[in-house]
Amino acid sequence: MDKNIRWLMAEIDRWKAEGLVSPEQGDRIRQRYEQPPAPAAESVPWGLLVFATAGAIVIGLGVILLFAYNWDEIPKFGKLALVFGAIIGAHIAAARLLAKEGWQPKLGEALAALGTMFYGAGIWLVAQIYNIDEHYPNGFLFWALGALAMAWALRSVANGLLAVVLVVIWGSCEAFDFRAPQYWSILLIAGGLVPLAWQQRSALLLAAALASIQFLLAVNIVHWGSGAHAFTASLALGVLLVAAARLTQSERPDYGHGAGVMTFFGFGAFLVCAYLLSFKGAASELLDWTRRYGPQPALAGAFGWTLFAAGLAGWAWIARRSLWQKEMEIGREEWLLPIALLYCFGVGGLGARDWALLVSWSFNLMLLGLAIMWMWRGCQLSRLGPTVLGSLLLGAVVLARYFDLFQSLASRGLAFIILGGIFVAEAMFYRKMRQAKGGGA
Amino acid sequence: MKVKLALLVAALQVLVLAFMAGQREWISRTGTPLVLRTAPVDPNDPMRGAYVRLDYDISYVPLALCRGETLKWTKSTDYREQRAMRDRVVYAALGVDPHGIAEVTSLSDIPPVDGPYLKGRVESVDPAGIRVRYGIEALFTSKRTAIRTEAMALNAKAGAPMNVRVAVGSSGTAVLKDFTWEPLGITIALDRAPRRENNDPQRWQPQPTTGLTVTLHNYGDKDVAIVNLPDARSFRMVPNTRFAGTHYTWAGGKSSTTATPTAADIHVLKPGAIDTIHLDLTQPRWWIIDTRKPGSDPIPLQKAAEGWAASFRIEYSPPTAEAVRGLPNADLIRHAPLRSRAFNANQGVD
């Protein structure tokens, strides 16, 4: 049972005992929030499964290195028999466990991951036996496809994580070693692994997939176009993720962890981009799409504009649900995200390089607004998270301007005194609101 | 259902590996056998272990052999365009020279209609030609064997080419089978002009190459005969095509004068024996021409304005079997040309 629900149940008993609510009312509240027990989940030995999965992957790596030693003593067909035997053996053992009841299918997933590791070892071993020295990232691609197929076959998070890692290695090898970035690396994760994370309600797989998408998107777009293209696409992805997080919270409350992951990556990308744009020098370069260093700026632009359109569509949907239908609640400060997106793509599209000063001031104000709203909301709701985040953001903005705005030590000192004053006032306000709500000081 | 799907995926994984291994095994047994000439180096791969990196003579295809789109690629001087060419698929049509070594007859972006060919991918493009990777550049061995092979290339078999046997499938895929060392090797030692008095210790002063001592080694276990024609006419200077910046050629290459071999020119090398020949590069026979200045007079190597760009190899090129027929020990002569490591007007380079 969720710890909050457990607390609520105890409270209801107290309310009934103190006469705050009638026994009938208490029972109705209890019925509303009571969750059915989950005995099967309780009995799963998660420690065993987590370590078994990690162990399977490490064993697979060990086997790859063992084969890489290239044993002269083992004949060619002996090596092939070893690797084929290992793959078939691991998968048959996995299938036997998968067919059982209880927690054993989970161990079967770990063995299937081991089989997929052996499959990867087999790719490199066959290459070694037949002296194949072709385009080596293809080895990782075929390995990743094997892991992806297994992840879907078993609806397995462990195999999904393995596939994410392998797709990232493949995409990175293509981009860094061959300077041939593959948009399929992004699409494979977005189309093949994010839906699996969603279906399995896995926050871990979603976090790995989103981190990989952000990394591959930035790396690929820099190679296709320029840093400006990669920057604006990352900003658009961040705005889209926050929209997706809010819609998930509203439409699929059972995937709250997933919404949290999307919020983390979305706001993470947005704040980094906004912070960089608060510097005039960076603002003049990061929104300048006319500087094209890569060979495929159109492809870079296509990714950026697609994310832009998806992000705006998400926020349009949120606007419909919250402003017109009044079925959702969105913090006012969060509307800054789609506004910032429109603003950046507008400046980039117009090629307005001379607007760097305006852009940097705009984003300074935007960040200040966001920080103050978070601090205010955090204090009002007595929630430490937004209060701390807002304070940190305010501190970061003041620190950035410390170096490029205030020239004299006197003005710098004054800036810190004001910042310190704001923090003290915030602390007092937070305490007051918390006491008003009956919480501790 | 889940179990069936998992077994289906497992079967697919096994099939992928079986296809990889089966295709190569099939080519290895039924493909066209060819011999390629190469030289080894010894790197390490984290996934496949130690291996001997092979740099084939056919790995660099000069401009004159490029056809179709590949010819256009060499015209590009833009770095980004050249970079974009990397990994393009190309097809190298192959012929076999009179000594049984495969050589590229043309390189194109479309496969030739007949004859054996290798499918490769562009490694790099420059105005002088295209470097191609055929997927057979690695010979995976144990660490011990890889180190031993590299050591042999540097010491026990120094200057001896490595002949690699490959089998080529109908789609241009090649499978590397094994290798042998040529029994005859060639090494060079450079003569340097004394360094001039240098008042500025910060400024590097080249020591121009004025001559070469060429040594022919018999690394085999049988007698081998070499032919040393008068005035070292068994030797030629060939531009180092692996260095894109070469823009000098050997003036003697235009000369059509050839010497008729006699019995006195044939030297028999016992196993382990060597023969040493000195080439005085200051002599007009070894002078070079700047290809960027048509009609210019030949100059000695050490006078080349850009010493780095005057990069050459010495080629031991004995007379044909026809020319030595009837002479004593003619049957012991190896007629395949033999090239030394490269050198330029300033130093040895590989």
Tab-separated table of N, CA and C in Angstrom, chain B residues 224-344:
chain	number	residue	atom	x	y	z
B	224	VAL	N	67.198	-18.188	-53.983
B	224	VAL	CA	66.465	-17.232	-54.823
B	224	VAL	C	67.497	-16.433	-55.605
B	225	ALA	N	67.235	-16.232	-56.888
B	225	ALA	CA	68.166	-15.442	-57.697
B	225	ALA	C	67.611	-14.046	-57.918
B	226	ILE	N	68.491	-13.057	-57.877
B	226	ILE	CA	68.076	-11.684	-58.208
B	226	ILE	C	68.887	-11.225	-59.409
B	227	VAL	N	68.395	-10.218	-60.106
B	227	VAL	CA	69.085	-9.698	-61.279
B	227	VAL	C	69.450	-8.243	-60.990
B	228	ASN	N	70.742	-7.963	-60.984
B	228	ASN	CA	71.191	-6.593	-60.764
B	228	ASN	C	71.841	-6.104	-62.067
B	229	LEU	N	71.044	-5.422	-62.904
B	229	LEU	CA	71.535	-4.964	-64.199
B	229	LEU	C	72.549	-3.836	-64.006
B	230	PRO	N	73.426	-3.615	-64.972
B	230	PRO	CA	74.415	-2.527	-64.849
B	230	PRO	C	73.717	-1.184	-64.609
B	231	ASP	N	74.407	-0.321	-63.884
B	231	ASP	CA	73.873	1.006	-63.519
B	231	ASP	C	72.574	0.903	-62.737
B	232	ALA	N	72.440	-0.195	-62.033
B	232	ALA	CA	71.235	-0.419	-61.190
B	232	ALA	C	69.955	-0.287	-61.995
B	233	ARG	N	69.973	-0.798	-63.224
B	233	ARG	CA	68.784	-0.661	-64.060
B	233	ARG	C	67.661	-1.634	-63.677
B	234	SER	N	67.927	-2.477	-62.703
B	234	SER	CA	66.831	-3.315	-62.183
B	234	SER	C	65.970	-2.544	-61.179
B	235	PHE	N	66.383	-1.303	-60.900
B	235	PHE	CA	65.663	-0.535	-59.882
B	235	PHE	C	65.038	0.707	-60.497
B	236	ARG	N	63.881	1.062	-59.986
B	236	ARG	CA	63.165	2.249	-60.458
B	236	ARG	C	62.703	3.036	-59.241
B	237	MET	N	62.439	4.308	-59.466
B	237	MET	CA	61.801	5.103	-58.403
B	237	MET	C	60.348	5.287	-58.797
B	238	VAL	N	59.431	4.908	-57.890
B	238	VAL	CA	57.998	5.094	-58.194
B	238	VAL	C	57.401	6.046	-57.162
B	239	PRO	N	56.564	6.973	-57.627
B	239	PRO	CA	55.971	7.915	-56.666
B	239	PRO	C	55.155	7.175	-55.612
B	240	ASN	N	55.195	7.706	-54.415
B	240	ASN	CA	54.440	7.109	-53.307
B	240	ASN	C	52.981	7.538	-53.413
B	241	THR	N	52.162	6.700	-54.028
B	241	THR	CA	50.757	7.081	-54.279
B	241	THR	C	49.934	7.113	-53.002
B	242	ARG	N	50.450	6.539	-51.920
B	242	ARG	CA	49.685	6.559	-50.673
B	242	ARG	C	49.757	7.908	-49.973
B	243	PHE	N	50.657	8.737	-50.440
B	243	PHE	CA	50.771	10.081	-49.873
B	243	PHE	C	50.176	11.059	-50.888
B	244	ALA	N	49.024	11.645	-50.492
B	244	ALA	CA	48.273	12.466	-51.446
B	244	ALA	C	49.041	13.703	-51.895
B	245	GLY	N	50.015	14.153	-51.094
B	245	GLY	CA	50.712	15.388	-51.427
B	245	GLY	C	51.854	15.226	-52.421
B	246	THR	N	52.061	14.018	-52.930
B	246	THR	CA	53.178	13.806	-53.867
B	246	THR	C	52.913	14.542	-55.176
B	247	HIS	N	53.864	15.396	-55.583
B	247	HIS	CA	53.703	16.001	-56.914
B	247	HIS	C	55.040	16.032	-57.674
B	248	TYR	N	55.821	15.001	-57.443
B	248	TYR	CA	57.049	14.819	-58.213
B	248	TYR	C	57.002	13.438	-58.845
B	249	THR	N	57.633	13.308	-59.973
B	249	THR	CA	57.740	11.998	-60.606
B	249	THR	C	59.198	11.763	-60.988
B	250	TRP	N	59.537	10.524	-61.246
B	250	TRP	CA	60.926	10.177	-61.565
B	250	TRP	C	61.176	10.452	-63.049
B	251	ALA	N	62.195	11.238	-63.329
B	251	ALA	CA	62.508	11.576	-64.726
B	251	ALA	C	62.954	10.343	-65.502
B	252	GLY	N	63.626	9.405	-64.838
B	252	GLY	CA	64.113	8.195	-65.495
B	252	GLY	C	63.000	7.297	-65.968
B	253	GLY	N	61.780	7.505	-65.474
B	253	GLY	CA	60.660	6.661	-65.872
B	253	GLY	C	60.325	6.802	-67.331
B	254	LYS	N	60.721	7.962	-67.931
B	254	LYS	CA	60.420	8.197	-69.348
B	254	LYS	C	61.435	7.520	-70.253
B	255	SER	N	62.580	7.179	-69.692
B	255	SER	CA	63.645	6.591	-70.511
B	255	SER	C	63.258	5.186	-70.957
B	256	SER	N	63.472	4.884	-72.199
B	256	SER	CA	63.087	3.568	-72.715
B	256	SER	C	64.293	2.634	-72.828
B	257	THR	N	65.447	3.146	-72.411
B	257	THR	CA	66.647	2.298	-72.541
B	257	THR	C	66.606	1.166	-71.529
B	258	THR	N	66.777	-0.025	-71.985
B	258	THR	CA	66.813	-1.182	-71.091
B	258	THR	C	68.091	-1.945	-71.378
B	259	ALA	N	68.576	-2.595	-70.355
B	259	ALA	CA	69.806	-3.374	-70.523
B	259	ALA	C	69.450	-4.839	-70.734
B	260	THR	N	70.219	-5.506	-71.543
B	260	THR	CA	70.003	-6.940	-71.743
B	260	THR	C	70.730	-7.694	-70.646
B	261	PRO	N	70.017	-8.539	-69.897
B	261	PRO	CA	70.687	-9.228	-68.789
B	261	PRO	C	71.698	-10.256	-69.273
B	262	THR	N	72.765	-10.393	-68.508
B	262	THR	CA	73.774	-11.418	-68.790
B	262	THR	C	73.893	-12.305	-67.555
B	263	ALA	N	74.630	-13.405	-67.699
B	263	ALA	CA	74.799	-14.347	-66.587
B	263	ALA	C	75.451	-13.657	-65.391
B	264	ALA	N	76.319	-12.656	-65.674
B	264	ALA	CA	77.020	-11.981	-64.572
B	264	ALA	C	76.072	-11.137	-63.725
B	265	ASP	N	74.924	-10.755	-64.296
B	265	ASP	CA	73.988	-9.914	-63.547
B	265	ASP	C	73.134	-10.720	-62.568
B	266	ILE	N	73.152	-12.036	-62.728
B	266	ILE	CA	72.281	-12.870	-61.884
B	266	ILE	C	73.050	-13.324	-60.637
B	267	HIS	N	72.518	-12.965	-59.466
B	267	HIS	CA	73.149	-13.344	-58.196
B	267	HIS	C	72.205	-14.304	-57.470
B	268	VAL	N	72.764	-15.420	-57.022
B	268	VAL	CA	71.949	-16.379	-56.274
B	268	VAL	C	72.116	-16.104	-54.783
B	269	LEU	N	70.969	-15.925	-54.132
B	269	LEU	CA	70.988	-15.698	-52.677
B	269	LEU	C	70.597	-17.000	-51.982
B	270	LYS	N	71.497	-17.492	-51.155
B	270	LYS	CA	71.187	-18.672	-50.353
B	270	LYS	C	70.154	-18.274	-49.283
B	271	PRO	N	69.450	-19.217	-48.665
B	271	PRO	CA	68.523	-18.844	-47.589
B	271	PRO	C	69.235	-18.026	-46.509
B	272	GLY	N	68.670	-16.881	-46.186
B	272	GLY	CA	69.243	-16.000	-45.164
B	272	GLY	C	70.272	-15.030	-45.713
B	273	ALA	N	70.638	-15.154	-47.004
B	273	ALA	CA	71.682	-14.277	-47.574
B	273	ALA	C	71.080	-12.947	-48.026
B	274	ILE	N	71.948	-11.947	-48.172
B	274	ILE	CA	71.501	-10.629	-48.637
B	274	ILE	C	72.403	-10.158	-49.768
B	275	ASP	N	71.900	-9.193	-50.538
B	275	ASP	CA	72.710	-8.541	-51.559
B	275	ASP	C	72.457	-7.042	-51.427
B	276	THR	N	73.528	-6.265	-51.445
B	276	THR	CA	73.394	-4.829	-51.205
B	276	THR	C	73.801	-4.035	-52.441
B	277	ILE	N	72.992	-3.071	-52.803
B	277	ILE	CA	73.259	-2.222	-53.975
B	277	ILE	C	73.132	-0.768	-53.526
B	278	HIS	N	74.109	0.052	-53.923
B	278	HIS	CA	74.043	1.461	-53.544
B	278	HIS	C	73.551	2.290	-54.722
B	279	LEU	N	72.597	3.190	-54.464
B	279	LEU	CA	72.076	4.079	-55.497
B	279	LEU	C	72.486	5.505	-55.143
B	280	ASP	N	73.212	6.155	-56.040
B	280	ASP	CA	73.627	7.550	-55.821
B	280	ASP	C	72.556	8.461	-56.406
B	281	LEU	N	71.730	9.008	-55.582
B	281	LEU	CA	70.585	9.780	-56.064
B	281	LEU	C	70.979	11.153	-56.612
B	282	THR	N	72.265	11.513	-56.466
B	282	THR	CA	72.687	12.796	-57.044
B	282	THR	C	72.977	12.647	-58.539
B	283	GLN	N	73.059	11.401	-59.005
B	283	GLN	CA	73.331	11.157	-60.424
B	283	GLN	C	72.089	11.468	-61.273
B	284	PRO	N	72.283	11.976	-62.502
B	284	PRO	CA	71.121	12.361	-63.340
B	284	PRO	C	70.106	11.237	-63.533
B	285	ARG	N	70.558	9.983	-63.488
B	285	ARG	CA	69.619	8.871	-63.694
B	285	ARG	C	68.481	8.877	-62.673
B	286	TRP	N	68.751	9.433	-61.478
B	286	TRP	CA	67.738	9.383	-60.413
B	286	TRP	C	67.044	10.724	-60.189
B	287	TRP	N	67.208	11.637	-61.124
B	287	TRP	CA	66.610	12.962	-60.930
B	287	TRP	C	65.098	12.906	-61.095
B	288	ILE	N	64.468	13.947	-60.591
B	288	ILE	CA	62.999	13.958	-60.558
B	288	ILE	C	62.451	15.214	-61.228
B	289	ILE	N	61.156	15.192	-61.527
B	289	ILE	CA	60.494	16.325	-62.189
B	289	ILE	C	59.284	16.748	-61.367
B	290	ASP	N	59.089	18.064	-61.277
B	290	ASP	CA	57.908	18.600	-60.595
B	290	ASP	C	56.731	18.524	-61.570
B	291	THR	N	55.734	17.715	-61.248
B	291	THR	CA	54.605	17.515	-62.182
B	291	THR	C	53.732	18.758	-62.313
B	292	ARG	N	53.881	19.706	-61.379
B	292	ARG	CA	53.075	20.932	-61.488
B	292	ARG	C	53.683	21.919	-62.473
B	293	LYS	N	54.929	21.615	-62.930
B	293	LYS	CA	55.596	22.519	-63.876
B	293	LYS	C	55.939	21.741	-65.133
B	294	PRO	N	54.969	21.585	-66.044
B	294	PRO	CA	55.235	20.812	-67.261
B	294	PRO	C	56.386	21.432	-68.047
B	295	GLY	N	57.267	20.592	-68.541
B	295	GLY	CA	58.399	21.072	-69.339
B	295	GLY	C	59.589	21.496	-68.518
B	296	SER	N	59.468	21.445	-67.197
B	296	SER	CA	60.605	21.866	-66.374
B	296	SER	C	61.713	20.823	-66.423
B	297	ASP	N	62.935	21.250	-66.137
B	297	ASP	CA	64.083	20.347	-66.195
B	297	ASP	C	64.118	19.457	-64.961
B	298	PRO	N	64.660	18.226	-65.142
B	298	PRO	CA	64.816	17.358	-63.973
B	298	PRO	C	65.782	17.975	-62.965
B	299	ILE	N	65.534	17.663	-61.680
B	299	ILE	CA	66.412	18.155	-60.608
B	299	ILE	C	66.761	16.980	-59.686
B	300	PRO	N	67.888	17.097	-58.988
B	300	PRO	CA	68.181	16.034	-58.007
B	300	PRO	C	67.153	16.065	-56.869
B	301	LEU	N	66.947	14.918	-56.266
B	301	LEU	CA	65.958	14.793	-55.189
B	301	LEU	C	66.195	15.815	-54.084
B	302	GLN	N	67.478	15.986	-53.720
B	302	GLN	CA	67.781	16.859	-52.581
B	302	GLN	C	67.531	18.338	-52.892
B	303	LYS	N	67.284	18.652	-54.183
B	303	LYS	CA	67.016	20.056	-54.559
B	303	LYS	C	65.519	20.346	-54.606
B	304	ALA	N	64.689	19.326	-54.348
B	304	ALA	CA	63.237	19.542	-54.406
B	304	ALA	C	62.858	20.644	-53.422
B	305	ALA	N	62.081	21.632	-53.929
B	305	ALA	CA	61.727	22.775	-53.089
B	305	ALA	C	60.895	22.330	-51.881
B	306	GLU	N	59.985	21.399	-52.111
B	306	GLU	CA	59.178	20.879	-50.997
B	306	GLU	C	59.563	19.417	-50.806
B	307	GLY	N	60.551	19.215	-49.944
B	307	GLY	CA	61.112	17.874	-49.773
B	307	GLY	C	60.082	16.828	-49.396
B	308	TRP	N	59.055	17.237	-48.597
B	308	TRP	CA	58.041	16.267	-48.143
B	308	TRP	C	57.236	15.738	-49.314
B	309	ALA	N	57.046	16.595	-50.328
B	309	ALA	CA	56.193	16.208	-51.451
B	309	ALA	C	56.938	15.318	-52.441
B	310	ALA	N	58.267	15.232	-52.329
B	310	ALA	CA	59.037	14.356	-53.219
B	310	ALA	C	59.152	12.990	-52.562
B	311	SER	N	58.027	12.275	-52.545
B	311	SER	CA	57.956	11.004	-51.828
B	311	SER	C	57.937	9.844	-52.829
B	312	PHE	N	58.859	8.909	-52.637
B	312	PHE	CA	59.027	7.812	-53.607
B	312	PHE	C	59.231	6.486	-52.897
B	313	ARG	N	59.156	5.423	-53.688
B	313	ARG	CA	59.582	4.094	-53.249
B	313	ARG	C	60.583	3.589	-54.276
B	314	ILE	N	61.471	2.735	-53.829
B	314	ILE	CA	62.370	2.060	-54.781
B	314	ILE	C	61.720	0.734	-55.164
B	315	GLU	N	61.627	0.514	-56.457
B	315	GLU	CA	61.023	-0.740	-56.918
B	315	GLU	C	62.106	-1.601	-57.562
B	316	TYR	N	62.267	-2.803	-57.038
B	316	TYR	CA	63.138	-3.790	-57.684
B	316	TYR	C	62.290	-4.448	-58.748
B	317	SER	N	62.674	-4.271	-60.011
B	317	SER	CA	61.857	-4.728	-61.119
B	317	SER	C	62.734	-5.547	-62.072
B	318	PRO	N	62.881	-6.839	-61.801
B	318	PRO	CA	63.795	-7.650	-62.606
B	318	PRO	C	63.266	-7.858	-64.025
B	319	PRO	N	64.120	-8.264	-64.942
B	319	PRO	CA	63.673	-8.513	-66.317
B	319	PRO	C	62.642	-9.639	-66.347
B	320	THR	N	61.918	-9.697	-67.443
B	320	THR	CA	60.880	-10.723	-67.571
B	320	THR	C	61.526	-12.108	-67.734
B	321	ALA	N	60.703	-13.125	-67.574
B	321	ALA	CA	61.185	-14.508	-67.744
B	321	ALA	C	61.709	-14.716	-69.162
B	322	GLU	N	61.070	-14.046	-70.121
B	322	GLU	CA	61.482	-14.140	-71.533
B	322	GLU	C	62.904	-13.604	-71.703
B	323	ALA	N	63.195	-12.467	-71.043
B	323	ALA	CA	64.492	-11.807	-71.207
B	323	ALA	C	65.644	-12.621	-70.613
B	324	VAL	N	65.382	-13.443	-69.614
B	324	VAL	CA	66.469	-14.192	-68.965
B	324	VAL	C	66.475	-15.671	-69.380
B	325	ARG	N	65.605	-16.020	-70.309
B	325	ARG	CA	65.517	-17.435	-70.704
B	325	ARG	C	66.890	-17.933	-71.201
B	326	GLY	N	67.295	-19.088	-70.730
B	326	GLY	CA	68.557	-19.694	-71.150
B	326	GLY	C	69.739	-19.328	-70.290
B	327	LEU	N	69.591	-18.301	-69.457
B	327	LEU	CA	70.709	-17.896	-68.601
B	327	LEU	C	70.767	-18.817	-67.379
B	328	PRO	N	71.960	-19.012	-66.809
B	328	PRO	CA	72.066	-19.879	-65.631
B	328	PRO	C	71.233	-19.330	-64.459
B	329	ASN	N	70.604	-20.230	-63.725
B	329	ASN	CA	69.767	-19.921	-62.553
B	329	ASN	C	68.547	-19.067	-62.871
B	330	ALA	N	68.182	-19.017	-64.142
B	330	ALA	CA	67.010	-18.204	-64.513
B	330	ALA	C	65.757	-18.708	-63.810
B	331	ASP	N	65.702	-20.014	-63.558
B	331	ASP	CA	64.506	-20.576	-62.919
B	331	ASP	C	64.383	-20.168	-61.450
B	332	LEU	N	65.468	-19.632	-60.879
B	332	LEU	CA	65.409	-19.229	-59.461
B	332	LEU	C	64.970	-17.767	-59.302
B	333	ILE	N	64.843	-17.058	-60.424
B	333	ILE	CA	64.525	-15.622	-60.344
B	333	ILE	C	63.042	-15.425	-60.044
B	334	ARG	N	62.764	-14.537	-59.091
B	334	ARG	CA	61.357	-14.153	-58.826
B	334	ARG	C	61.102	-12.870	-59.591
B	335	HIS	N	60.122	-12.908	-60.480
B	335	HIS	CA	59.926	-11.788	-61.401
B	335	HIS	C	58.956	-10.722	-60.882
B	336	ALA	N	58.231	-11.030	-59.836
B	336	ALA	CA	57.273	-10.032	-59.321
B	336	ALA	C	58.035	-8.824	-58.791
B	337	PRO	N	57.606	-7.602	-59.156
B	337	PRO	CA	58.292	-6.420	-58.639
B	337	PRO	C	58.145	-6.321	-57.117
B	338	LEU	N	59.105	-5.645	-56.533
B	338	LEU	CA	59.155	-5.551	-55.080
B	338	LEU	C	59.379	-4.085	-54.716
B	339	ARG	N	58.538	-3.520	-53.858
B	339	ARG	CA	58.680	-2.103	-53.530
B	339	ARG	C	59.138	-1.902	-52.097
B	340	SER	N	60.008	-0.914	-51.938
B	340	SER	CA	60.538	-0.605	-50.600
B	340	SER	C	59.542	0.255	-49.846
B	341	ARG	N	59.828	0.521	-48.586
B	341	ARG	CA	59.047	1.518	-47.863
B	341	ARG	C	59.322	2.870	-48.508
B	342	ALA	N	58.468	3.835	-48.209
B	342	ALA	CA	58.590	5.139	-48.868
B	342	ALA	C	59.679	5.993	-48.208
B	343	PHE	N	60.196	6.905	-48.977
B	343	PHE	CA	61.136	7.903	-48.442
B	343	PHE	C	60.885	9.187	-49.205
B	344	ASN	N	61.322	10.297	-48.650
B	344	ASN	CA	61.242	11.542	-49.411
B	344	ASN	C	62.580	12.257	-49.352
